[in-house]
XYZ file of C-alpha atoms in Angstrom:
516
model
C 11.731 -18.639 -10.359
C 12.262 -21.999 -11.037
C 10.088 -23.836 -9.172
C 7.195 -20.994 -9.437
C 7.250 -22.088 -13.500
C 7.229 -25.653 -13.141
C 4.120 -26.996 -14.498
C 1.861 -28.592 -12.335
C -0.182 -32.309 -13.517
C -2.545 -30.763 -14.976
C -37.406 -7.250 -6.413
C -35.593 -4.888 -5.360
C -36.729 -1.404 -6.320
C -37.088 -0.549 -9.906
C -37.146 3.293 -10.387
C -36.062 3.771 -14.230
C -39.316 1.711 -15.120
C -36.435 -0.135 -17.713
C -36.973 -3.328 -18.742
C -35.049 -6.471 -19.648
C -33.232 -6.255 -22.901
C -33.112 -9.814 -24.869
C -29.685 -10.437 -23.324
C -30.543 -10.153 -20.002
C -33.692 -12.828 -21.026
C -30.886 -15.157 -22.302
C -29.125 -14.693 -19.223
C -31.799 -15.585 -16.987
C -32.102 -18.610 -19.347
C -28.857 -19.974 -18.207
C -29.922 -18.986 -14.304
C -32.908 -20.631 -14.119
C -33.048 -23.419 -12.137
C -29.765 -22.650 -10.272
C -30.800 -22.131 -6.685
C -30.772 -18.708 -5.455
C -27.757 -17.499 -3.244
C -29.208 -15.519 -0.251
C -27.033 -12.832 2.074
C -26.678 -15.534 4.942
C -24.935 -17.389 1.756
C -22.426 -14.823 1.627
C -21.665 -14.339 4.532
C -17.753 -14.340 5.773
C -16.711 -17.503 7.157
C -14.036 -19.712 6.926
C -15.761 -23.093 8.106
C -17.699 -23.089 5.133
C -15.656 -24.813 2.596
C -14.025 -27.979 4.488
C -12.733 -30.162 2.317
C -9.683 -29.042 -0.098
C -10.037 -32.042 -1.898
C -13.550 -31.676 -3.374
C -12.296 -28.189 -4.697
C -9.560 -29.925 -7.499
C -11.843 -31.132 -9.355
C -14.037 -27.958 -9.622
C -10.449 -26.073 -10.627
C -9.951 -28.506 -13.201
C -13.148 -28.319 -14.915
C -12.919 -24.044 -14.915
C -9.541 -24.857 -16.410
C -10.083 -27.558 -19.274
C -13.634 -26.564 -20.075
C -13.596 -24.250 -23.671
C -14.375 -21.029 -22.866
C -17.932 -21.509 -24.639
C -18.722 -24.278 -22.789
C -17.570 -23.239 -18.904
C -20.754 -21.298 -17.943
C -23.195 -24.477 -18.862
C -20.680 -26.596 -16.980
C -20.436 -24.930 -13.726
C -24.073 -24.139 -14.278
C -24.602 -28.128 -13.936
C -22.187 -28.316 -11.381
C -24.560 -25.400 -9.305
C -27.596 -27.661 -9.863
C -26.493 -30.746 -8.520
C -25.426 -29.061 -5.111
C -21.793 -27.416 -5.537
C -21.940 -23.956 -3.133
C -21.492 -20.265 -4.100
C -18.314 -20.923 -1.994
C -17.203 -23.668 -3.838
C -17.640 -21.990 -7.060
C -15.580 -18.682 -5.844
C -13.000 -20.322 -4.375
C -12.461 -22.268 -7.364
C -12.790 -19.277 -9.613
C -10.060 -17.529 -7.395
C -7.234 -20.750 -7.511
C -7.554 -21.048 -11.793
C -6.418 -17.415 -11.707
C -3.634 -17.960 -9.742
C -2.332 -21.394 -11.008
C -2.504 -20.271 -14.593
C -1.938 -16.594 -14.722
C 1.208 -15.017 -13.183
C 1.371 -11.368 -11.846
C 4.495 -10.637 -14.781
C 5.133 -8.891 -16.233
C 2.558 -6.408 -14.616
C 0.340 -6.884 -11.915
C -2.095 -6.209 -13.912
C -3.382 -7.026 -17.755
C -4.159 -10.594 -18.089
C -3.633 -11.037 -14.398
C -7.435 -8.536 -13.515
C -8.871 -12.347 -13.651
C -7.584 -12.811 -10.282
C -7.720 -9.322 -8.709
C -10.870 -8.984 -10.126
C -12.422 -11.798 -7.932
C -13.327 -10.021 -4.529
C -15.184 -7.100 -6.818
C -17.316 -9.623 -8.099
C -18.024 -11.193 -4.792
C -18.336 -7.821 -3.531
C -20.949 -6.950 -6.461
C -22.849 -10.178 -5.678
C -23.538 -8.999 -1.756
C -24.857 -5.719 -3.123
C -26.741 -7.639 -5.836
C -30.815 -9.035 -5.436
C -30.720 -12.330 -4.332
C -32.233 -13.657 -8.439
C -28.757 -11.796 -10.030
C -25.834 -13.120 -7.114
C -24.549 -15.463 -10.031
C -24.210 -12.904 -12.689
C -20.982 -11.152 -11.645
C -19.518 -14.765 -10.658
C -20.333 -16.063 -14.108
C -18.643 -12.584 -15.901
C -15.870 -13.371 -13.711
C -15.481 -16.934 -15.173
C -16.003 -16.020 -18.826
C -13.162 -13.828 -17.906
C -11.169 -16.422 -16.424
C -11.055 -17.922 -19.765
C -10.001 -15.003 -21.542
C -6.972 -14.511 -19.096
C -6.006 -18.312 -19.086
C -5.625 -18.438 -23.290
C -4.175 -15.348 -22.826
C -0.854 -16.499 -20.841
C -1.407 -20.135 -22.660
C -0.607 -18.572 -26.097
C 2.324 -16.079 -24.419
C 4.510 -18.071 -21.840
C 2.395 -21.478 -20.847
C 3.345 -20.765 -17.678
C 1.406 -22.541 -14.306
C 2.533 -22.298 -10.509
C 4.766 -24.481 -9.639
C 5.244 -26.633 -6.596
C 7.231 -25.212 -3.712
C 10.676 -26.718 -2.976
C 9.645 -28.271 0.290
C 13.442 -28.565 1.432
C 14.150 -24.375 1.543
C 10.394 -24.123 3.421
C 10.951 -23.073 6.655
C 9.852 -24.129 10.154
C 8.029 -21.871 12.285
C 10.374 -20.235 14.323
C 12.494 -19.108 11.104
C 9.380 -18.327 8.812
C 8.628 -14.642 9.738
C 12.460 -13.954 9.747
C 13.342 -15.714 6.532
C 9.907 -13.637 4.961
C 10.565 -10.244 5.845
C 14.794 -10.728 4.570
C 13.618 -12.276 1.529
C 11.254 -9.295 0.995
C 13.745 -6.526 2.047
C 16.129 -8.189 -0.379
C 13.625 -8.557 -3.611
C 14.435 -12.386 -3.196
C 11.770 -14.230 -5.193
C 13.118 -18.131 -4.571
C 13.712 -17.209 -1.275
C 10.272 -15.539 -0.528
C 8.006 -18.312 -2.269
C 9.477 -20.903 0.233
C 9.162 -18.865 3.366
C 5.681 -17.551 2.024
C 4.358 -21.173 2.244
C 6.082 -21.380 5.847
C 4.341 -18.598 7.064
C 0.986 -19.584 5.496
C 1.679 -23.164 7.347
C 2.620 -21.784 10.654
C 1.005 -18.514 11.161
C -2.385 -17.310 11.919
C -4.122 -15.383 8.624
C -4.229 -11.994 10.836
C -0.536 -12.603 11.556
C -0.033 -13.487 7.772
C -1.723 -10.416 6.480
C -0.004 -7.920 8.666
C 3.205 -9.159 7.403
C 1.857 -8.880 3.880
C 0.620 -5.163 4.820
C 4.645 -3.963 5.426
C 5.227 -4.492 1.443
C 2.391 -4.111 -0.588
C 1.733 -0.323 -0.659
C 5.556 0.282 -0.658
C 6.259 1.032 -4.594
C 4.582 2.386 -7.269
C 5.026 -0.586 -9.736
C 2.149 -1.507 -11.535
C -0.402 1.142 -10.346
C -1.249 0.424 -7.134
C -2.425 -3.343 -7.949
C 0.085 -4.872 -5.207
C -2.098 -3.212 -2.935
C -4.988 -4.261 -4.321
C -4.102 -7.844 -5.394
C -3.277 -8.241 -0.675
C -6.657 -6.293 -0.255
C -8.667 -8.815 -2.511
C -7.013 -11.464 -1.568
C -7.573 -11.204 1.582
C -10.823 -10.405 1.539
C -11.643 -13.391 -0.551
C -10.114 -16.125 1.535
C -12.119 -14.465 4.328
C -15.105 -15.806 2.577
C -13.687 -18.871 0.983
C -11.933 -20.071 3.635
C -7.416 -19.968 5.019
C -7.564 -23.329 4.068
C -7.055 -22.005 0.477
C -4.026 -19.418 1.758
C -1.365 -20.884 0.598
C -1.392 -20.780 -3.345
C -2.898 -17.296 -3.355
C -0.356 -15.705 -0.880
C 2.626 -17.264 -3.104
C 1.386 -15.781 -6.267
C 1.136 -12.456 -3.671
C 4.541 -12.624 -2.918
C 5.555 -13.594 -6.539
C 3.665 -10.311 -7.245
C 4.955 -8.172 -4.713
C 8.734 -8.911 -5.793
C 7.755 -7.579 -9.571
C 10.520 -4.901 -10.522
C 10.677 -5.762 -14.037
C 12.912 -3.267 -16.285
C 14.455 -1.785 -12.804
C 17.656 -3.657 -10.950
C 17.185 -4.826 -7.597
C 15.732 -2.096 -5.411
C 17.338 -3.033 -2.561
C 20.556 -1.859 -4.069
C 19.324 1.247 -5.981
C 17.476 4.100 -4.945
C 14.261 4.110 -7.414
C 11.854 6.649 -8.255
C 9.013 4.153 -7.069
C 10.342 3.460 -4.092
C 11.421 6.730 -2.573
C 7.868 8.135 -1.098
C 7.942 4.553 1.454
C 10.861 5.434 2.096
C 10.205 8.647 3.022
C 7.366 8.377 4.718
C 8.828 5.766 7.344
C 10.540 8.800 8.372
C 7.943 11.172 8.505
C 5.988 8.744 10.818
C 7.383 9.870 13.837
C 5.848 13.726 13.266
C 2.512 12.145 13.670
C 1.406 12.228 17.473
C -0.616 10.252 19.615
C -4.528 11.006 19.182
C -3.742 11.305 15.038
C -7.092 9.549 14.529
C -9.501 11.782 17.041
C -8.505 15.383 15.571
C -10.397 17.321 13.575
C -12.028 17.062 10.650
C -13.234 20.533 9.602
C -14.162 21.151 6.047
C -11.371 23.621 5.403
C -8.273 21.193 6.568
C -9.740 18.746 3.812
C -10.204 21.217 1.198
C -6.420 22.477 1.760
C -4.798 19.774 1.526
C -6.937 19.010 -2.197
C -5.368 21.969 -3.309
C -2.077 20.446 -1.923
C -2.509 17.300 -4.170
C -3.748 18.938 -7.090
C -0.601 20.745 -7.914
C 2.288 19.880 -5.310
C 4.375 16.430 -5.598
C 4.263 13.559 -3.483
C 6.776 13.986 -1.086
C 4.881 17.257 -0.503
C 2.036 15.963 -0.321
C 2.598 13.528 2.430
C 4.981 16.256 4.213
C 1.569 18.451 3.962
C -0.664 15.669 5.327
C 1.628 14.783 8.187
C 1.819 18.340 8.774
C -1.867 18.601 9.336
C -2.277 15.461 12.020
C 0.137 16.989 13.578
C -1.609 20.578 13.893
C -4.392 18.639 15.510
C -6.042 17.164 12.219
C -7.776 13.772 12.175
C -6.582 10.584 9.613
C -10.266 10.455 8.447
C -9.366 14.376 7.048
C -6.756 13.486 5.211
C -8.460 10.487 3.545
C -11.290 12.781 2.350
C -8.892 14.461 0.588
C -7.338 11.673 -0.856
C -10.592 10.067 -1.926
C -12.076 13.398 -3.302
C -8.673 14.193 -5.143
C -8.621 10.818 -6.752
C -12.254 11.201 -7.562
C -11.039 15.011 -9.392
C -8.155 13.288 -11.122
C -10.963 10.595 -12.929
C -13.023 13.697 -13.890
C -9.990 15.550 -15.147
C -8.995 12.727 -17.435
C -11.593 9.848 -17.245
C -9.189 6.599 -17.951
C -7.235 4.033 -16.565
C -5.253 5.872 -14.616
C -7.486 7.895 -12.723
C -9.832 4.822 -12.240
C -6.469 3.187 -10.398
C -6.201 6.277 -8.381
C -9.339 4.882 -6.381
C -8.938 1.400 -7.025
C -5.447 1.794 -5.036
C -7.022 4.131 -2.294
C -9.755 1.843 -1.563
C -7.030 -0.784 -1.115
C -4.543 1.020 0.634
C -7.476 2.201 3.369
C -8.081 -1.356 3.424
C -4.988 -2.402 4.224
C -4.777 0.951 6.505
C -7.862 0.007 8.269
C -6.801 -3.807 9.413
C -3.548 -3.586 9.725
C -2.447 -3.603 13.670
C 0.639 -1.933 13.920
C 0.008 1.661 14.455
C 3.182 2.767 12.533
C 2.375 0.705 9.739
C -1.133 2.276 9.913
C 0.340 5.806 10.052
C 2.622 5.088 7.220
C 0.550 3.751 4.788
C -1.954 6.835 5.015
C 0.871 8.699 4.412
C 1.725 6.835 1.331
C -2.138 6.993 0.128
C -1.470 10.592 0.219
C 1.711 10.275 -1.572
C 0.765 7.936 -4.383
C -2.362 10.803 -5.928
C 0.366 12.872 -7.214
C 2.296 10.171 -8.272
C -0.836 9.349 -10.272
C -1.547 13.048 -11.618
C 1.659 12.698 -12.803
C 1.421 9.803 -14.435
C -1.784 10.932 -16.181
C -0.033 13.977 -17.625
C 2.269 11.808 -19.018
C -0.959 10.145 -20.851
C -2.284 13.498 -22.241
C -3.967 17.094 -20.980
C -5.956 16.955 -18.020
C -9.080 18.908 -18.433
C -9.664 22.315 -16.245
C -12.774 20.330 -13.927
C -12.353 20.824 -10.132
C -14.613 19.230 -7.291
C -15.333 22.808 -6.501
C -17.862 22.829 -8.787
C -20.082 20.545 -6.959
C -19.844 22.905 -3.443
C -22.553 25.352 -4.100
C -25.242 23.555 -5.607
C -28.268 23.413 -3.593
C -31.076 25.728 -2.783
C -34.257 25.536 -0.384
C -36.712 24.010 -2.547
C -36.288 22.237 -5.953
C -33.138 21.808 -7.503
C -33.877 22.489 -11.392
C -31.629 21.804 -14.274
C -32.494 23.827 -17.645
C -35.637 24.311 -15.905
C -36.522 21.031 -15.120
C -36.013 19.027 -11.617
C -33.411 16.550 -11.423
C -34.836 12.961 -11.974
C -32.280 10.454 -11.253
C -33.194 8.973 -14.802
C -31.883 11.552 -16.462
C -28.672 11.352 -14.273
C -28.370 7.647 -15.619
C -28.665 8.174 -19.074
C -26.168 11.054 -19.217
C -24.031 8.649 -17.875
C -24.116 7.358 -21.396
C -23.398 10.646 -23.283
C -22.263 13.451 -21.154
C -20.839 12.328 -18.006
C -19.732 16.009 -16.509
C -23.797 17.176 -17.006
C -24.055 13.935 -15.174
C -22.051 14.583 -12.454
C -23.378 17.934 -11.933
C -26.967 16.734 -11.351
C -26.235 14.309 -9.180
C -24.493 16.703 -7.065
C -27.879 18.931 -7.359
C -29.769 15.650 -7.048
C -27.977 14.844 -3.920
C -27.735 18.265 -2.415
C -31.402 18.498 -2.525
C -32.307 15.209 -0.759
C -32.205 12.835 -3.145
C -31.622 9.148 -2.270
C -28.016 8.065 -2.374
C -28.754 4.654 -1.946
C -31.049 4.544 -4.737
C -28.230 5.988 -7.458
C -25.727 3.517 -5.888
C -28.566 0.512 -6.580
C -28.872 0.963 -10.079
C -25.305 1.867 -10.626
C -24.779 -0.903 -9.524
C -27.438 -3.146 -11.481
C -26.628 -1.491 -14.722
C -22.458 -3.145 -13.770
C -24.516 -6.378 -13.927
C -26.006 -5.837 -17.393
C -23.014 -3.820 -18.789
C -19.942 -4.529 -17.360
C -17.527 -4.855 -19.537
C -14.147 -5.524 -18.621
C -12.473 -6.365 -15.259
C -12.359 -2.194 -14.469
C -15.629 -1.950 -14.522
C -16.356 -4.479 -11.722
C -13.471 -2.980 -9.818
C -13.807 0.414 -9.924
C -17.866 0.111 -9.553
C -16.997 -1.778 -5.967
C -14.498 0.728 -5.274
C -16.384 3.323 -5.147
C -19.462 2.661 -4.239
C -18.377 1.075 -1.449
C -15.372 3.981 -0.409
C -19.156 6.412 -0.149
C -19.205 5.447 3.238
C -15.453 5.748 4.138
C -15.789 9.577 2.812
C -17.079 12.000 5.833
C -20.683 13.224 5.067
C -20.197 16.861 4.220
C -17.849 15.180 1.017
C -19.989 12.256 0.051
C -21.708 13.669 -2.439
C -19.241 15.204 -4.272
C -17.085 12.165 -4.299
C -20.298 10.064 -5.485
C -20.687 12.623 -8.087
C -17.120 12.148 -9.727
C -17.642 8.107 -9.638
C -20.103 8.855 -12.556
C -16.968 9.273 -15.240
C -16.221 5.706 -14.704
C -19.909 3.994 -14.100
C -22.022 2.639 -17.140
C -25.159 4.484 -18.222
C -28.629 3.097 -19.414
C -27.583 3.550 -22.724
C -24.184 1.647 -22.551
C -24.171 -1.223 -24.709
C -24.668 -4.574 -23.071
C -22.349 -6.689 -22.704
C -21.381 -9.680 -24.887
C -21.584 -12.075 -22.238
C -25.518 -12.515 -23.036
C -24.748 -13.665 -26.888
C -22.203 -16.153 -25.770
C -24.631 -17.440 -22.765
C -27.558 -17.485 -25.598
C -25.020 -19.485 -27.554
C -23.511 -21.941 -25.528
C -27.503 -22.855 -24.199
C -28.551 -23.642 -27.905
């Protein structure tokens, strides 16, 4: 990967009646003045940002600043006119020029897949708080960029212009290079493609190889999903970095040989399942979806293994079930595996479903469509699995949450279920929790109001790249889930979600700092 490592020249409701701790005061500090960022702002477009060249020197101040100092700079930048645009497509090309996806997709590398989450946190966000997740998200930048400094020094690289190919030889020099793990080969014909392709046609290429292994978790998947999703709000212009480190991330195998020559654990569900395509008839997305088909096929991924999984799911389409039955299952089941053992890995279980419907939902070849909800199916056992090999996973089902209800006021201990209290066990017992939410919800309580401040308490607590993730994840994947399971999968998200008694996060002492 020569070339890849050659260094390059350098008021919304308020319910809990909370109010703003000191940090969130020295936050503001650093806001004030910055001009607010409205929805219209946000909205998807790729005329927005024009001019390539005015976004270089934006990179290069995110990447020389000090990390103390990077917050007050861009801040300045803000003030004298630079766009929210700007700012995130900037924030999105320092990740990938100075952080490669090795030797994980993942670690280190969360400053670049995290990038869409914060965007996505910033739409959900009151108009006064857009900046807050984009400023996290460049504090974290930082973090990430000493990170591989002090480990490899490693930057992207120019392409080698001779190997790119023209446009008649792009799409056939990608998918070979892909199919044959060939990183040289696949940088240069990434940048062809990018050059000569339309984005759909780019990302549907992309789709064919990002769900296909279970490397690194599920964040191939992700990394296409955010990508894309990004430079649908940035702007293609930007395509071409991004979808080489994409590429350079897809091809990761490290510790395996070549899987074109071997048949790997990781790679044997894709496999697999572009078999078990052709059970699936026409119609697949307009059959049923009763309660009971989703419920059996939970029990399915709770115990069985993935190959039976996605034999069992197949199976059910073609006994007349619907796709949006067997992604209730895999949403809820994901959501049970985070209760059962609250962690990184079950948090990845829906990270990588929301990506993998993602890619499901835009991709335009029906096979590919069929196959990766097959593989969605597949890759929750694969993740069970994985957990057990972490430690015990706790006797907590989703069944739990099916009877609760009654035809006046849900109580708790005798009391009725205030949505405050819901938050704060957050902090301290996240399975009493869950459980009254699921009351609070059965009985008529506002979804949108829970998903508001779970949201606004991301802003003021967030942590860590996970939290931003998952937090979008799942309060977004709500609405994928059919009605009669909503709840229930809203009620799991709550072993992953910050409380009002979470600490805040040290982002407000290093803003108080770097303002003095």
């Amino acid at each position: 990967m020569s070339r890849l490592n050659r260094r390059q020249i350098p008021d919304r409701r308020v319910f809990l009646g909370t109010t703003a701790t000191a940090g969130m005061v020295a936050f503001a500090d650093l806001l004030r003045g910055l001009p607010p960022v409205s929805a219209a702002d946000l909205a998807a477009t790729g005329k927005r940002v024009r001019y390539p060249e005015t976004i270089e020197p934006l990179v290069r101040l995110i990447e020389d600043s000090p990390r103390e100092r990077v917050l007050e700079r861009v801040g300045q930048r803000v003030r004298g006119g630079t766009s929210y645009q700007e700012v995130l497509a900037a924030l999105l090309l320092a990740g990938v020029r100075n952080v490669q996806p090795r030797p994980s997709v993942g670690f280190k590398f969360h400053c670049v897949l995290v990038v869409n989450s914060c965007h996505l946190a910033s739409m959900a966000g009151p108009d006064s708080d857009r900046w807050l997740p984009i400023f996290w998200g460049l504090d974290y930048f930082k973090r990430s960029q000493a990170d591989e400094a002090s480990k490899s020094g490693w930057t992207m690289g120019a392409v080698d212009e001779l190997k790119v190919p023209d446009a008649d030889g792009a799409r056939g020099m990608f998918r070979e290079a892909m199919e044959r793990w060939d990183v040289e080969q696949a940088d240069a014909a990434t940048a062809g493609l990018v050059r000569t392709a339309g984005a759909t046609e780019v990302f549907n290429e992309f789709a064919r190889y990002a769900a296909r292994d279970y490397r690194s978790i599920g964040h191939k998947a992700i990394f296409l999903a955010n990508a894309w999703r990004t430079l649908q709000v940035i702007g293609w212009g930007y395509a071409e970095p991004v979808m080489r480190s994409l590429s350079f991330a897809l091809l990761n195998h490290t510790g395996d040989p070549n899987p074109a020559d071997n048949d790997l654990e990781p790679d044997r569900a894709w496999r697999a399942n572009g078999e078990r395509v052709a059970k699936i008839p026409a119609g697949w997305l307009d059959g049923s979806a009763d309660r009971s088909s989703t419920r059996a096929l939970i029990e399915t991924l709770r115990e069985s293994s993935a190959d039976e999984a996605a034999r069992e799911a197949a199976a059910a389409m073609a006994s007349g079930g619907s796709g949006q039955a067997v992604w209730d299952a895999v949403f809820v089941s994901a959501g049970e595996l985070l209760m059962r053992q609250p962690g990184i890995i079950g948090l990845h279980s829906l990270t990588t479903s929301n990506a993998v419907r993602y890619l499901w939902r835009h991709a335009e070849n029906e096979t590919l469509r069929k196959r990766l909800l097959l593989q969605a199916t597949a890759l929750v056992p694969m993740f069970r699995e994985s957990a057990r090999g972490r430690g015990e996973l706790a006797d907590r089902r989703v069944d739990r949450f099916r009877d609760f209800g009654s035809d006046g006021e849900v109580t708790s201990g005798g009391d009725s279920v205030r949505l405050a209290d819901v938050m704060e066990d957050i902090s301290g017992n996240r399975q009493r929790a869950a459980d009254r939410l699921a009351r609070y919800l059965h009985a008529g309580g506002d979804a949108d109001e829970f998903v508001d401040e779970a949201r606004r308490l991301i802003f003021m607590k967030g942590r860590d790249s996970h939290d931003y993730k998952f937090s979008s994840a799942v309060l977004e994947d709500y609405r994928h889930v059919s009605p009669e399971w909503r709840d229930t999968f809203l009620a799991t998200s709550v072993f992953n979600l910050k409380g009002t008694r979470s600490a805040d996060n040290g982002l407000v002492e290093k803003t108080r700092q770097s303002l003095a």
